[in-house]
Coordinates of C-alpha atoms in Angstrom, one line a residue:
M1 CA -1.4 11.4 -10.7
E2 CA -0.2 8.5 -12.2
V3 CA -2.6 7.6 -15.0
E4 CA -1.0 4.6 -16.2
Q5 CA -1.5 3.1 -12.4
L6 CA -4.7 4.7 -11.4
L7 CA -7.0 5.0 -15.0
H8 CA -9.3 2.3 -14.9
M9 CA -13.3 1.3 -14.8
A10 CA -14.6 0.0 -11.4
N11 CA -13.4 -4.0 -11.5
G12 CA -15.1 -6.9 -10.7
D13 CA -19.0 -7.8 -11.7
G14 CA -20.6 -6.3 -8.4
E15 CA -23.4 -3.4 -8.3
N16 CA -21.3 -0.5 -8.9
S17 CA -18.8 -1.9 -11.6
Y18 CA -17.9 -1.0 -15.1
A19 CA -19.3 -4.3 -16.4
T20 CA -22.8 -3.6 -15.1
N21 CA -22.9 -0.7 -16.1
S22 CA -21.5 0.1 -19.5
R23 CA -24.5 0.0 -21.5
L24 CA -24.1 3.9 -23.1
Q25 CA -21.0 2.3 -24.3
E26 CA -22.4 -0.9 -25.8
K27 CA -24.6 1.7 -27.7
A28 CA -22.2 3.7 -29.2
M29 CA -20.3 0.4 -30.2
L30 CA -23.6 -0.3 -32.1
E31 CA -23.8 3.0 -33.2
T32 CA -20.4 2.6 -34.8
R33 CA -20.9 -1.2 -36.5
P34 CA -21.6 0.2 -40.1
V35 CA -18.5 1.8 -40.6
L36 CA -16.7 -0.9 -38.6
Q37 CA -18.1 -3.9 -41.1
G38 CA -17.1 -1.9 -43.8
A39 CA -13.4 -1.4 -42.6
V40 CA -13.9 -5.3 -41.9
V41 CA -14.4 -6.2 -44.7
E42 CA -12.2 -3.7 -46.9
L43 CA -9.3 -5.4 -45.2
Y44 CA -10.3 -9.2 -45.4
R45 CA -10.9 -8.7 -49.4
S46 CA -7.4 -7.5 -49.7
L47 CA -5.0 -9.9 -47.8
P48 CA -3.1 -12.6 -49.5
A49 CA -3.9 -16.8 -48.8
R50 CA -3.4 -18.1 -46.0
S51 CA -2.6 -15.2 -44.2
T52 CA -3.5 -13.3 -40.4
M53 CA -6.1 -10.5 -40.1
V54 CA -4.6 -9.0 -37.0
V55 CA -7.1 -6.5 -34.8
A56 CA -6.0 -4.4 -31.4
D57 CA -8.8 -3.1 -29.6
L58 CA -7.3 -0.2 -27.4
G59 CA -8.7 0.6 -24.4
C60 CA -10.9 -2.5 -24.1
S61 CA -12.0 -2.1 -20.7
S62 CA -13.7 -5.9 -19.3
G63 CA -17.3 -6.8 -19.1
P64 CA -19.8 -7.4 -21.9
N65 CA -18.4 -5.0 -24.9
T66 CA -15.4 -6.0 -24.2
L67 CA -15.4 -8.5 -26.8
L68 CA -18.2 -7.1 -28.3
L69 CA -15.7 -6.2 -30.9
V70 CA -14.7 -9.7 -31.3
S71 CA -18.1 -11.2 -32.0
L72 CA -18.6 -8.4 -34.3
V73 CA -15.5 -9.2 -36.5
I74 CA -16.1 -12.7 -36.8
G75 CA -19.4 -12.2 -37.8
T76 CA -18.8 -9.8 -40.2
I77 CA -16.1 -12.0 -41.8
S78 CA -18.9 -15.4 -41.6
D79 CA -21.5 -13.6 -43.3
H80 CA -19.3 -12.3 -45.9
N81 CA -18.1 -15.4 -46.5
R82 CA -21.4 -17.1 -46.6
E83 CA -22.9 -14.4 -49.2
A84 CA -19.8 -14.9 -51.4
E85 CA -20.5 -18.5 -51.3
Q86 CA -24.0 -17.9 -51.9
E87 CA -23.4 -15.8 -55.0
Q88 CA -20.3 -18.5 -55.9
R89 CA -17.6 -15.9 -55.3
P90 CA -14.7 -17.5 -54.1
P91 CA -14.8 -16.0 -50.4
A92 CA -11.8 -13.5 -49.3
A93 CA -8.8 -15.4 -48.0
A94 CA -7.6 -14.4 -44.4
M95 CA -8.4 -17.6 -42.6
E96 CA -7.2 -17.1 -39.2
L97 CA -7.6 -13.6 -36.9
Q98 CA -5.4 -12.4 -33.8
F99 CA -7.4 -10.3 -31.6
F100 CA -4.9 -8.4 -29.0
L101 CA -7.5 -6.5 -26.3
N102 CA -5.0 -3.5 -24.8
D103 CA -5.6 -1.5 -21.4
L104 CA -4.0 0.5 -18.6
P105 CA -2.1 -2.6 -16.2
G106 CA -5.1 -1.9 -13.6
N107 CA -7.8 -2.8 -16.2
D108 CA -9.7 -6.2 -15.2
F109 CA -8.2 -8.1 -17.6
N110 CA -8.8 -11.6 -14.9
L111 CA -12.9 -11.1 -16.0
V112 CA -11.9 -10.3 -19.3
F113 CA -10.1 -13.9 -20.0
R114 CA -12.9 -15.7 -17.8
S115 CA -15.3 -14.2 -20.6
L116 CA -14.0 -16.1 -23.0
D117 CA -15.7 -19.4 -22.6
R118 CA -19.2 -17.1 -23.3
L119 CA -17.2 -16.2 -27.2
Q120 CA -17.0 -19.5 -27.8
K121 CA -20.1 -20.8 -27.2
L122 CA -21.7 -17.6 -29.1
T123 CA -18.8 -18.2 -31.9
A124 CA -18.4 -22.0 -32.4
D125 CA -20.2 -22.0 -35.6
R126 CA -18.4 -19.4 -36.8
R127 CA -15.1 -18.9 -39.2
P128 CA -12.2 -18.2 -39.4
Q129 CA -10.2 -19.5 -36.4
Y130 CA -9.6 -16.9 -34.3
Y131 CA -7.3 -16.1 -31.1
V132 CA -7.4 -13.8 -28.1
A133 CA -4.5 -12.3 -26.3
G134 CA -4.4 -9.2 -23.8
M135 CA -2.2 -6.6 -24.2
P136 CA -1.4 -4.3 -20.7
G137 CA -0.2 -0.7 -21.6
S138 CA -1.2 2.9 -22.4
F139 CA -2.0 3.4 -26.1
Y140 CA 0.4 6.5 -25.6
T141 CA 3.1 4.1 -25.5
R142 CA 4.4 1.9 -28.1
L143 CA 2.4 -1.4 -27.9
F144 CA 2.9 -3.8 -31.6
P145 CA 6.2 -4.5 -33.5
C146 CA 6.1 -2.1 -36.5
R147 CA 3.6 -2.8 -39.4
S148 CA 2.3 -5.8 -37.8
V149 CA -1.5 -5.0 -37.0
H150 CA -4.3 -4.1 -39.3
L151 CA -6.9 -2.6 -37.7
F152 CA -7.2 -0.9 -34.8
H153 CA -10.3 0.0 -32.8
S154 CA -10.8 2.3 -29.4
S155 CA -14.2 3.1 -28.3
Y156 CA -15.1 5.4 -25.6
S157 CA -11.5 5.5 -24.6
L158 CA -9.8 8.7 -26.7
M159 CA -11.1 11.4 -24.3
W160 CA -9.0 9.8 -21.5
R161 CA -5.4 11.9 -22.1
S162 CA -2.1 10.5 -21.1
K163 CA -1.9 12.7 -18.0
V164 CA -3.1 15.8 -16.4
P165 CA -1.2 19.0 -18.1
D166 CA 2.0 19.9 -15.7
E167 CA 0.9 22.6 -14.7
L168 CA -2.3 21.7 -12.6
S169 CA -0.3 18.8 -11.5
G170 CA 2.3 20.5 -9.9
G171 CA 1.0 21.7 -7.0
A172 CA -0.4 25.2 -8.6
Y173 CA -4.5 25.3 -7.4
L174 CA -4.9 27.0 -10.9
N175 CA -8.6 25.6 -11.5
E176 CA -10.2 26.4 -7.6
E177 CA -13.2 24.1 -7.9
S178 CA -13.5 22.8 -11.0
I179 CA -11.8 19.3 -11.5
Y180 CA -12.6 19.5 -15.4
I181 CA -13.2 22.8 -17.5
G182 CA -16.5 23.8 -15.7
K183 CA -18.2 27.9 -15.1
S184 CA -15.2 28.9 -13.2
T185 CA -12.4 27.6 -15.1
P186 CA -9.8 30.1 -16.4
P187 CA -9.1 30.0 -20.1
A188 CA -5.5 29.8 -19.3
V189 CA -6.5 25.9 -17.9
I190 CA -8.6 25.8 -20.9
K191 CA -5.9 26.2 -23.2
L192 CA -3.7 24.0 -21.0
Y193 CA -6.0 20.9 -21.7
K194 CA -6.7 22.2 -25.3
E195 CA -2.6 21.6 -26.0
E196 CA -2.5 18.3 -23.7
Y197 CA -5.3 17.1 -26.0
Q198 CA -3.2 17.7 -29.3
K199 CA 0.5 16.1 -28.2
D200 CA -1.5 13.3 -26.8
L201 CA -3.8 12.6 -29.9
S202 CA -1.0 13.2 -32.5
L203 CA 1.1 11.0 -30.9
F204 CA -1.3 8.7 -30.7
L205 CA -1.7 8.5 -34.5
T206 CA 2.0 8.5 -34.9
L207 CA 2.7 5.4 -32.8
R208 CA -0.4 3.5 -34.2
F209 CA 0.5 4.7 -38.0
N210 CA 4.6 2.8 -37.2
E211 CA 2.1 0.0 -36.0
L212 CA -0.1 -0.4 -38.8
V213 CA 0.7 -2.3 -41.8
C214 CA 0.9 -0.5 -45.3
G215 CA -2.7 1.0 -45.6
G216 CA -3.7 0.1 -42.3
H217 CA -7.3 1.5 -41.0
M218 CA -8.5 2.9 -37.8
V219 CA -12.0 3.1 -36.3
L220 CA -12.2 5.3 -33.2
T221 CA -15.0 6.2 -31.3
F222 CA -14.9 8.9 -28.1
L223 CA -16.6 11.9 -26.4
G224 CA -16.5 14.9 -28.4
R225 CA -18.0 18.4 -28.4
K226 CA -20.5 20.0 -31.5
S227 CA -19.3 23.6 -30.7
K228 CA -16.5 25.5 -29.1
D229 CA -18.7 26.7 -26.6
M230 CA -17.5 23.4 -23.4
L231 CA -20.7 23.9 -21.1
L232 CA -23.5 23.5 -23.5
H233 CA -26.6 21.1 -22.0
G234 CA -25.3 17.6 -22.6
E235 CA -21.7 18.3 -23.4
A236 CA -19.2 16.1 -21.1
S237 CA -17.6 19.2 -19.3
S238 CA -21.3 20.1 -17.8
M239 CA -21.3 16.4 -16.3
W240 CA -17.9 16.8 -15.2
D241 CA -19.1 20.1 -13.6
L242 CA -22.1 18.3 -11.9
L243 CA -19.3 16.0 -10.5
A244 CA -17.6 18.9 -9.0
Q245 CA -20.6 20.8 -7.5
A246 CA -21.3 17.3 -5.8
L247 CA -17.7 17.5 -4.3
L248 CA -18.0 20.7 -3.2
S249 CA -21.7 20.1 -1.7
L250 CA -19.1 17.4 0.3
V251 CA -16.7 20.0 1.8
L252 CA -19.3 22.4 3.0
K253 CA -20.7 19.9 5.4
G254 CA -17.0 18.8 6.3
L255 CA -16.8 15.6 4.3
V256 CA -13.8 16.6 2.5
E257 CA -10.8 19.2 2.9
K258 CA -11.3 21.8 0.6
E259 CA -7.7 21.2 -0.4
K260 CA -8.5 17.5 -1.9
L261 CA -11.0 19.3 -4.3
V262 CA -8.6 22.2 -5.8
S263 CA -5.6 19.7 -6.1
F264 CA -8.0 17.0 -7.8
N265 CA -8.4 17.0 -12.3
L266 CA -9.2 15.0 -14.1
P267 CA -6.6 13.9 -17.3
F268 CA -9.4 14.0 -20.2
Y269 CA -10.4 16.2 -22.8
A270 CA -13.8 15.9 -25.1
P271 CA -12.6 17.9 -28.8
S272 CA -14.6 19.6 -31.5
V273 CA -14.7 17.7 -34.7
D274 CA -12.6 20.7 -35.9
E275 CA -10.0 19.9 -34.0
V276 CA -9.5 16.3 -34.1
K277 CA -9.5 17.6 -37.9
T278 CA -7.0 19.8 -37.6
V279 CA -4.7 17.1 -35.6
V280 CA -5.2 14.6 -38.2
E281 CA -4.2 17.3 -40.8
E282 CA -1.3 18.5 -39.0
N283 CA 0.2 14.8 -38.2
N284 CA -0.6 14.1 -42.0
L285 CA 0.1 10.3 -41.7
F286 CA -3.8 9.4 -42.2
N287 CA -6.8 9.8 -44.7
V288 CA -10.3 10.3 -43.0
E289 CA -12.3 8.0 -44.3
H290 CA -15.4 8.6 -42.5
M291 CA -16.0 11.5 -39.5
S292 CA -19.6 12.1 -38.1
V293 CA -21.2 13.1 -35.0
F294 CA -24.0 11.2 -33.1
E295 CA -25.4 11.7 -30.0
S296 CA -26.6 9.4 -26.9
S297 CA -28.5 10.6 -24.0
W298 CA -26.7 10.6 -20.6
D299 CA -29.3 8.2 -18.9
P300 CA -27.6 4.6 -20.5
Q301 CA -31.0 3.5 -20.2
D302 CA -32.7 5.9 -22.4
D303 CA -33.0 5.3 -26.2
D304 CA -35.5 8.1 -27.2
T305 CA -32.7 10.5 -28.6
N306 CA -35.0 12.5 -30.6
D307 CA -37.2 13.2 -27.2
D308 CA -36.1 16.2 -25.5
V309 CA -38.1 16.0 -22.3
V310 CA -37.0 13.1 -19.5
L311 CA -40.0 11.6 -18.1
G312 CA -38.3 10.2 -14.7
C313 CA -35.5 12.3 -13.9
T314 CA -35.3 10.8 -10.7
S315 CA -34.3 7.2 -12.0
S316 CA -32.8 8.8 -14.7
G317 CA -30.4 10.8 -12.2
L318 CA -29.6 7.2 -10.6
N319 CA -28.7 5.7 -13.8
V320 CA -26.0 8.4 -14.6
A321 CA -24.7 9.1 -11.1
R322 CA -24.4 5.0 -11.8
C323 CA -23.0 4.5 -15.2
I324 CA -20.1 7.5 -14.3
R325 CA -19.2 6.1 -10.7
A326 CA -18.4 2.7 -12.7
V327 CA -15.8 4.9 -14.8
V328 CA -14.2 7.4 -12.2
E329 CA -14.7 5.4 -8.6
P330 CA -11.0 4.2 -8.6
L331 CA -9.4 8.1 -9.6
I332 CA -11.9 9.5 -6.5
R333 CA -11.1 6.5 -4.0
K334 CA -7.6 7.0 -4.8
H335 CA -7.7 10.9 -4.4
F336 CA -10.7 11.6 -1.6
G337 CA -10.5 8.1 0.0
E338 CA -13.3 5.1 -0.4
A339 CA -15.8 6.5 2.9
I340 CA -17.6 9.7 0.9
L341 CA -18.5 7.7 -2.4
D342 CA -21.6 6.6 -1.5
D343 CA -22.3 9.9 -0.3
L344 CA -20.8 11.4 -3.2
F345 CA -23.1 9.7 -5.8
M346 CA -26.2 10.1 -4.2
V347 CA -25.6 13.9 -4.1
Y348 CA -24.3 13.9 -7.7
A349 CA -27.8 11.6 -8.7
S350 CA -29.8 14.1 -7.2
M351 CA -27.3 17.5 -9.4
V352 CA -28.2 15.1 -12.8
S353 CA -32.1 14.7 -11.7
K354 CA -32.7 18.5 -11.4
H355 CA -30.2 19.0 -14.9
L356 CA -32.5 16.7 -16.5
K357 CA -35.9 18.7 -15.7
K358 CA -34.5 21.8 -18.5
A359 CA -33.7 19.5 -20.7
K360 CA -32.5 16.1 -22.0
A361 CA -29.1 15.8 -22.0
K362 CA -26.9 13.8 -24.8
Y363 CA -23.6 13.5 -25.1
P364 CA -22.6 14.2 -29.2
I365 CA -19.8 11.0 -29.8
I366 CA -17.4 11.8 -32.7
I367 CA -16.5 8.5 -35.1
V368 CA -13.2 8.7 -37.0
Y369 CA -12.3 6.3 -39.4
L370 CA -9.0 6.5 -40.9
K371 CA -6.9 5.2 -43.1
A372 CA -2.5 5.1 -43.1
K373 CA -1.1 6.3 -45.7
H374 CA 1.5 4.9 -48.0

């Protein structure tokens, strides 16, 4: 699987697009807002007069969330300067902002750029002046000149790997009927996924350290785990295991070849907090300013994470299926063909509904705030 060519959210703004089905990711960005605002204000205060703050969003995707970071940074600085004026303090001195929106080349950048008019209307009365540019490319490669970026942000992206582990993509069917880490996944395959994650995150940290200004900041949000157990009720592994079961049901109906299923593995890994800490500490390029975990319901329309009961399992199953389809449809279409998409996600919605009858499923989401060491 050529991840750089195939991994992108469903394009456009139609019924099954990521733009229409990305409320889950929006809620995660809003949850991260206090940490991000603190990082922005600290950086802004530190800049010399008449300078430019450079902010890069890695894995920006397309749709309403893409420009949420831009709006949030502009609003944070605008509010900070307004408070300074009210308190008769001189405002911080960074008068311009440069935003780079990064994602893989298959991302719908045209939709992103068409959204800029709406952003300009929302920020018409805000200052400082800002500029927005696209930056296609994998964040597992160098993207920016040395010491050029003040703040990196990434939301709901770093659980995606640069590739499927070589041993799984080389024709050896080691993972049988799982597409990630499921009930039947051998320990050796789990080890391969973990090692790929460790290599990728270490590489990511090294690349970003070289691109950050001295003392630059990163705020990262991604799916993770609360414990060592991969298959707890709400973990991402359970979500993908249900999708594997839905694919298997189509195999049994003769709609999908068995070989297609056993040769399909997702370039994904949701780490535990301890696994993240270990890689950051071994990399030794960043100080951890903040690390925490919050939970978000699988159903993007369900905002009550305190209640463990799902009142409408059928509708929740459909909501989850639409959300997941918007994320993996391009990968499924390329490997299995377009003809199965509607049947697959109808079966998947039914399986998720049954899963939610046991208890509400909640994604653990990790927030990490890092500062580059001097």
